[in-house]
PDB file of C-alpha atoms in Angstrom:
ATOM      1  CA  MET A  22      -0.515  22.358  27.648  1.00  0.00           C
ATOM      2  CA  ARG A  23      -3.207  21.306  25.258  1.00  0.00           C
ATOM      3  CA  GLN A  24      -4.369  23.936  22.823  1.00  0.00           C
ATOM      4  CA  LYS A  25      -8.008  24.728  22.474  1.00  0.00           C
ATOM      5  CA  PRO A  26      -9.733  23.712  19.268  1.00  0.00           C
ATOM      6  CA  GLY A  27     -10.162  26.554  16.879  1.00  0.00           C
ATOM      7  CA  ASN A  28      -6.928  28.365  17.728  1.00  0.00           C
ATOM      8  CA  GLY A  29      -5.821  27.828  14.155  1.00  0.00           C
ATOM      9  CA  THR A  30      -2.637  25.781  14.642  1.00  0.00           C
ATOM     10  CA  GLY A  31      -4.168  22.461  13.597  1.00  0.00           C
ATOM     11  CA  GLN A  32      -6.197  24.166  10.935  1.00  0.00           C
ATOM     12  CA  LYS A  33      -3.076  25.807   9.489  1.00  0.00           C
ATOM     13  CA  ARG A  34      -1.309  22.432   9.239  1.00  0.00           C
ATOM     14  CA  ARG A  35      -4.346  20.842   7.597  1.00  0.00           C
ATOM     15  CA  SER A  36      -4.636  23.823   5.285  1.00  0.00           C
ATOM     16  CA  LYS A  37      -0.977  23.522   4.221  1.00  0.00           C
ATOM     17  CA  ARG A  38      -1.384  19.783   3.600  1.00  0.00           C
ATOM     18  CA  HIS A  39      -4.549  20.501   1.642  1.00  0.00           C
ATOM     19  CA  GLN A  40      -2.746  23.155  -0.420  1.00  0.00           C
ATOM     20  CA  LEU A  41       0.143  20.774  -1.113  1.00  0.00           C
ATOM     21  CA  LEU A  42      -2.218  17.984  -2.161  1.00  0.00           C
ATOM     22  CA  ASN A  43      -4.115  20.383  -4.436  1.00  0.00           C
ATOM     23  CA  ALA A  44      -0.847  21.639  -5.965  1.00  0.00           C
ATOM     24  CA  VAL A  45       0.260  18.079  -6.695  1.00  0.00           C
ATOM     25  CA  LEU A  46      -3.122  17.007  -8.095  1.00  0.00           C
ATOM     26  CA  GLU A  47      -3.246  20.078 -10.357  1.00  0.00           C
ATOM     27  CA  LYS A  48      -0.416  18.548 -12.365  1.00  0.00           C
ATOM     28  CA  PRO A  49      -2.029  16.262 -14.941  1.00  0.00           C
ATOM     29  CA  ILE A  50       0.429  13.391 -14.484  1.00  0.00           C
ATOM     30  CA  PHE A  51      -0.058  13.253 -10.707  1.00  0.00           C
ATOM     31  CA  ARG A  52      -3.823  13.584 -11.007  1.00  0.00           C
ATOM     32  CA  SER A  53      -3.801  10.776 -13.541  1.00  0.00           C
ATOM     33  CA  LEU A  54      -1.613   8.522 -11.371  1.00  0.00           C
ATOM     34  CA  PHE A  55      -3.796   9.219  -8.334  1.00  0.00           C
ATOM     35  CA  ALA A  56      -6.934   8.372 -10.322  1.00  0.00           C
ATOM     36  CA  PHE A  57      -5.214   5.239 -11.667  1.00  0.00           C
ATOM     37  CA  GLY A  58      -4.593   4.063  -8.105  1.00  0.00           C
ATOM     38  CA  ILE A  59      -8.120   4.829  -6.932  1.00  0.00           C
ATOM     39  CA  VAL A  60      -9.711   3.097  -9.925  1.00  0.00           C
ATOM     40  CA  GLY A  61      -7.378   0.120  -9.477  1.00  0.00           C
ATOM     41  CA  VAL A  62      -8.282  -0.255  -5.823  1.00  0.00           C
ATOM     42  CA  GLY A  63     -11.969   0.052  -6.706  1.00  0.00           C
ATOM     43  CA  ALA A  64     -11.683  -2.616  -9.403  1.00  0.00           C
ATOM     44  CA  ALA A  65      -9.775  -4.944  -7.067  1.00  0.00           C
ATOM     45  CA  ALA A  66     -12.380  -4.460  -4.337  1.00  0.00           C
ATOM     46  CA  THR A  67     -15.133  -5.161  -6.877  1.00  0.00           C
ATOM     47  CA  HIS A  68     -13.395  -8.380  -7.890  1.00  0.00           C
ATOM     48  CA  VAL A  69     -13.087  -9.548  -4.287  1.00  0.00           C
ATOM     49  CA  VAL A  70     -16.633  -8.612  -3.239  1.00  0.00           C
ATOM     50  CA  ILE A  71     -18.344 -10.109  -6.301  1.00  0.00           C
ATOM     51  CA  GLY A  72     -16.278 -13.281  -6.042  1.00  0.00           C
ATOM     52  CA  LEU A  73     -17.015 -13.718  -2.355  1.00  0.00           C
ATOM     53  CA  ILE A  74     -20.724 -13.063  -2.790  1.00  0.00           C
ATOM     54  CA  LEU A  75     -21.014 -15.590  -5.618  1.00  0.00           C
ATOM     55  CA  VAL A  76     -19.051 -18.270  -3.770  1.00  0.00           C
ATOM     56  CA  HIS A  77     -20.465 -17.780  -0.266  1.00  0.00           C
ATOM     57  CA  SER A  78     -24.041 -17.557  -1.499  1.00  0.00           C
ATOM     58  CA  GLY A  79     -23.554 -20.928  -3.161  1.00  0.00           C
ATOM     59  CA  MET A  80     -24.410 -19.497  -6.578  1.00  0.00           C
ATOM     60  CA  LEU A  81     -21.128 -20.534  -8.226  1.00  0.00           C
ATOM     61  CA  GLU A  82     -17.992 -22.543  -7.593  1.00  0.00           C
ATOM     62  CA  PRO A  83     -14.828 -20.434  -7.056  1.00  0.00           C
ATOM     63  CA  PHE A  84     -13.459 -20.956 -10.585  1.00  0.00           C
ATOM     64  CA  ASN A  85     -16.633 -19.717 -12.288  1.00  0.00           C
ATOM     65  CA  ALA A  86     -17.219 -17.027  -9.680  1.00  0.00           C
ATOM     66  CA  ASN A  87     -13.728 -15.708 -10.329  1.00  0.00           C
ATOM     67  CA  ILE A  88     -14.468 -15.354 -14.053  1.00  0.00           C
ATOM     68  CA  ILE A  89     -17.619 -13.309 -13.335  1.00  0.00           C
ATOM     69  CA  ALA A  90     -15.766 -11.275 -10.698  1.00  0.00           C
ATOM     70  CA  PHE A  91     -12.880 -10.611 -13.094  1.00  0.00           C
ATOM     71  CA  LEU A  92     -15.191  -9.468 -15.894  1.00  0.00           C
ATOM     72  CA  THR A  93     -17.136  -7.203 -13.530  1.00  0.00           C
ATOM     73  CA  ALA A  94     -13.917  -5.714 -12.158  1.00  0.00           C
ATOM     74  CA  PHE A  95     -12.616  -5.340 -15.706  1.00  0.00           C
ATOM     75  CA  MET A  96     -15.612  -3.161 -16.603  1.00  0.00           C
ATOM     76  CA  VAL A  97     -15.165  -1.069 -13.444  1.00  0.00           C
ATOM     77  CA  SER A  98     -11.525  -0.645 -14.388  1.00  0.00           C
ATOM     78  CA  TYR A  99     -12.276   0.150 -18.034  1.00  0.00           C
ATOM     79  CA  LEU A 100     -14.954   2.738 -17.268  1.00  0.00           C
ATOM     80  CA  GLY A 101     -12.957   4.307 -14.431  1.00  0.00           C
ATOM     81  CA  HIS A 102      -9.758   4.591 -16.421  1.00  0.00           C
ATOM     82  CA  LYS A 103     -11.515   5.836 -19.546  1.00  0.00           C
ATOM     83  CA  ARG A 104     -13.460   8.498 -17.717  1.00  0.00           C
ATOM     84  CA  PHE A 105     -11.290   9.511 -14.755  1.00  0.00           C
ATOM     85  CA  THR A 106      -7.701   8.330 -15.152  1.00  0.00           C
ATOM     86  CA  PHE A 107      -7.139   9.193 -18.798  1.00  0.00           C
ATOM     87  CA  GLN A 108     -10.260  11.275 -19.486  1.00  0.00           C
ATOM     88  CA  SER A 109     -10.322   9.681 -22.916  1.00  0.00           C
ATOM     89  CA  LYS A 110     -12.711  10.503 -25.692  1.00  0.00           C
ATOM     90  CA  ALA A 111     -11.616   7.432 -27.664  1.00  0.00           C
ATOM     91  CA  LYS A 112     -14.492   5.413 -29.073  1.00  0.00           C
ATOM     92  CA  THR A 113     -15.503   2.365 -27.062  1.00  0.00           C
ATOM     93  CA  SER A 114     -15.144   0.258 -30.218  1.00  0.00           C
ATOM     94  CA  GLN A 115     -11.443   1.162 -30.184  1.00  0.00           C
ATOM     95  CA  ALA A 116     -10.642   1.496 -26.486  1.00  0.00           C
ATOM     96  CA  LEU A 117     -12.471  -1.510 -25.027  1.00  0.00           C
ATOM     97  CA  PRO A 118     -10.756  -4.211 -27.121  1.00  0.00           C
ATOM     98  CA  ARG A 119      -7.398  -2.489 -26.675  1.00  0.00           C
ATOM     99  CA  PHE A 120      -7.867  -2.288 -22.914  1.00  0.00           C
ATOM    100  CA  PHE A 121      -8.921  -5.942 -22.792  1.00  0.00           C
ATOM    101  CA  PHE A 122      -5.831  -6.906 -24.799  1.00  0.00           C
ATOM    102  CA  ALA A 123      -3.679  -4.846 -22.426  1.00  0.00           C
ATOM    103  CA  ALA A 124      -5.326  -6.557 -19.423  1.00  0.00           C
ATOM    104  CA  VAL A 125      -4.554  -9.979 -20.915  1.00  0.00           C
ATOM    105  CA  LEU A 126      -0.953  -8.884 -21.517  1.00  0.00           C
ATOM    106  CA  GLY A 127      -0.818  -7.686 -17.908  1.00  0.00           C
ATOM    107  CA  LEU A 128      -2.010 -11.084 -16.733  1.00  0.00           C
ATOM    108  CA  GLY A 129       0.621 -12.746 -18.925  1.00  0.00           C
ATOM    109  CA  LEU A 130       3.362 -10.494 -17.542  1.00  0.00           C
ATOM    110  CA  ASN A 131       2.125 -11.280 -14.034  1.00  0.00           C
ATOM    111  CA  GLN A 132       2.325 -15.025 -14.729  1.00  0.00           C
ATOM    112  CA  ILE A 133       5.790 -14.769 -16.312  1.00  0.00           C
ATOM    113  CA  ILE A 134       7.159 -12.858 -13.321  1.00  0.00           C
ATOM    114  CA  VAL A 135       5.694 -15.367 -10.863  1.00  0.00           C
ATOM    115  CA  PHE A 136       6.958 -18.333 -12.914  1.00  0.00           C
ATOM    116  CA  ILE A 137      10.501 -16.974 -13.206  1.00  0.00           C
ATOM    117  CA  CYS A 138      10.740 -15.856  -9.588  1.00  0.00           C
ATOM    118  CA  VAL A 139       9.172 -18.947  -7.999  1.00  0.00           C
ATOM    119  CA  ASN A 140       9.911 -21.801 -10.403  1.00  0.00           C
ATOM    120  CA  GLN A 141      13.224 -20.723 -11.892  1.00  0.00           C
ATOM    121  CA  MET A 142      14.837 -18.706  -9.091  1.00  0.00           C
ATOM    122  CA  GLY A 143      13.300 -20.528  -6.122  1.00  0.00           C
ATOM    123  CA  TRP A 144      11.999 -17.365  -4.460  1.00  0.00           C
ATOM    124  CA  GLU A 145       9.049 -17.233  -2.116  1.00  0.00           C
ATOM    125  CA  TYR A 146       5.761 -16.361  -3.787  1.00  0.00           C
ATOM    126  CA  LEU A 147       5.490 -13.199  -1.655  1.00  0.00           C
ATOM    127  CA  TYR A 148       8.687 -11.815  -3.216  1.00  0.00           C
ATOM    128  CA  ALA A 149       7.345 -12.548  -6.683  1.00  0.00           C
ATOM    129  CA  LEU A 150       4.168 -10.662  -5.807  1.00  0.00           C
ATOM    130  CA  ALA A 151       6.222  -7.675  -4.649  1.00  0.00           C
ATOM    131  CA  ILE A 152       7.800  -7.489  -8.099  1.00  0.00           C
ATOM    132  CA  VAL A 153       4.424  -8.000  -9.777  1.00  0.00           C
ATOM    133  CA  ILE A 154       2.940  -5.115  -7.787  1.00  0.00           C
ATOM    134  CA  MET A 155       5.771  -2.821  -8.892  1.00  0.00           C
ATOM    135  CA  VAL A 156       5.991  -3.850 -12.555  1.00  0.00           C
ATOM    136  CA  VAL A 157       2.498  -4.753 -13.756  1.00  0.00           C
ATOM    137  CA  PRO A 158       0.578  -1.599 -12.702  1.00  0.00           C
ATOM    138  CA  ALA A 159       3.297   0.632 -14.178  1.00  0.00           C
ATOM    139  CA  THR A 160       3.137  -1.327 -17.417  1.00  0.00           C
ATOM    140  CA  MET A 161      -0.663  -1.153 -17.445  1.00  0.00           C
ATOM    141  CA  TYR A 162      -0.585   2.603 -16.898  1.00  0.00           C
ATOM    142  CA  ILE A 163       1.708   3.026 -19.902  1.00  0.00           C
ATOM    143  CA  PHE A 164      -0.460   0.753 -22.076  1.00  0.00           C
ATOM    144  CA  GLY A 165      -3.579   2.651 -21.022  1.00  0.00           C
ATOM    145  CA  LYS A 166      -2.205   6.127 -21.473  1.00  0.00           C
ATOM    146  CA  TYR A 167      -0.289   5.665 -24.701  1.00  0.00           C
ATOM    147  CA  TRP A 168      -2.294   2.990 -26.497  1.00  0.00           C
ATOM    148  CA  ALA A 169      -5.618   1.674 -25.147  1.00  0.00           C
ATOM    149  CA  PHE A 170      -7.209   5.060 -24.420  1.00  0.00           C
ATOM    150  CA  LYS A 171      -5.317   7.128 -26.951  1.00  0.00           C
ATOM    151  CA  GLU A 172      -7.662   8.781 -29.384  1.00  0.00           C
ATOM    152  CA  ARG A 173      -7.123   7.875 -33.002  1.00  0.00           C
ATOM    153  CA  ASP A 174      -5.349  10.362 -35.179  1.00  0.00           C
ATOM    154  CA  ILE A 175      -7.754  10.889 -38.051  1.00  0.00           C
TER     155      ILE A 175
END
């Protein structure tokens, strides 16, 4: 028999899930990792949308559109991670170049993994991407937390 809305059973389950989520997000590391994921998804979506708009509107060829899309997504990522993920008070003059350097290192790590997996080991590209998705974001989180957005000790 179907229960009537408002009897509390569904609300109790939602309330317990809500309490569990709040308890997890109260821990700084989990809140930071959650924010890292949200900002990352937002930056990736920005990259895709900007790139598609520039290409499909005929404004730019894909190669040039991708550069503009990357730089736009980079700024979304930088601002989101500085403000929300790491809640850093580091000066932009310090954090921005460090984060850019870390992003370039992340791209390099991405390329190395793909090269080794596909060209050296003969794996399918999809398997290389699976490793990239596990390794590169974790590496970027560590670079962001412990170097790019770390406030200088003065």
